[in-house]
Amino acid sequence: MSGVLKNSPLHFARFEFKYILAANLAAEIEQELQHFLQYDPFVVDREHHRYQVRSLYFDDPAYSAFYDKVDGLHSRNKYRLRTYSLVDSSVTPLFLENKGRHNNLVYKHRTPVMRGDLSWSDLAQQELVQAILKQAESSRVLEQFSYDCLRRRLSAVALIDYQRRPYISKFDASFRLTFDSQLQVTQTGRLFPSAAVSCPLKMLPGYVILEVKFRHHMPAWFHSIIQAYELQRVSISKICAGMKRLGLGDDD
């Protein structure tokens, strides 16, 4: 699967709607959606048809990215180092990502980070930042990250982990749904913190985040699902929820 994920899109812009569902309701809706969706090729042959997502998020000392989200700014962005494994190995892909929003449109730009001969599990905070600046492929994402590291004094604030089961529409490959479960947050400056010292906290236990992703419009059949199950769209950021769980920020 890692090879497939390495070849996933480096840039996109789309709409993203999110719903928080009780686990039993999520399972019921997921079963209903089988008529319209198929598993993403990433997970067809994987156990439980899902994969691990791990993201280490960066922010400045004032937690500006956190409060930009809490305050509902129409234009905002955040940086993260993303991988798809809980362990550091030679085949674990790494990506530097800049994800943001402009009005209602969500964008993500990413650039691969070459592993080199570094032990990424040993890197933390400024050593990790310097490794990213040195090892990431030259790109606009890297330029912006480098500039903001200097201007805003960015550092790693928290690690978010979860399991993702992705689907694509049988009728429109640009319409995607993902079910994210087993969410955890860890306060750390490392992408691969030692299990002996990390203290992950559960987020939204008993619940699943459904994310609906599309470029142009939502199909009529999904509108019917929304109405049948009375789904209520929510504005949630995993990193903001995680930082609140850690007591690093609040939305009062």
PDB file of C-alpha atoms in Angstrom, residues 36-37 48 51 69 118 122 158 168 207 213-214 216 229 249:
ATOM      1  CA  PHE A  36     -23.272   3.484  -4.386  1.00  0.00           C
ATOM      2  CA  LEU A  37     -19.636   3.160  -3.313  1.00  0.00           C
ATOM      3  CA  HIS A  48     -10.742  -4.371   7.445  1.00  0.00           C
ATOM      4  CA  TYR A  51      -5.097   2.115   6.712  1.00  0.00           C
ATOM      5  CA  LYS A  69      -9.881  27.671  12.927  1.00  0.00           C
ATOM      6  CA  LEU A 118      18.338   9.824   9.027  1.00  0.00           C
ATOM      7  CA  ASP A 122      15.251  10.224  16.885  1.00  0.00           C
ATOM      8  CA  ALA A 158       0.738  17.410  18.613  1.00  0.00           C
ATOM      9  CA  ILE A 168     -15.067   6.230  -3.961  1.00  0.00           C
ATOM     10  CA  TYR A 207     -17.654   7.887  17.523  1.00  0.00           C
ATOM     11  CA  LYS A 213     -15.183  15.057  -0.365  1.00  0.00           C
ATOM     12  CA  PHE A 214     -16.212  16.339  -3.792  1.00  0.00           C
ATOM     13  CA  HIS A 216     -18.490  20.121  -7.877  1.00  0.00           C
ATOM     14  CA  TYR A 229     -30.490   9.591   8.766  1.00  0.00           C
ATOM     15  CA  GLY A 249      -6.161  25.602  23.607  1.00  0.00           C
TER      16      GLY A 249
END
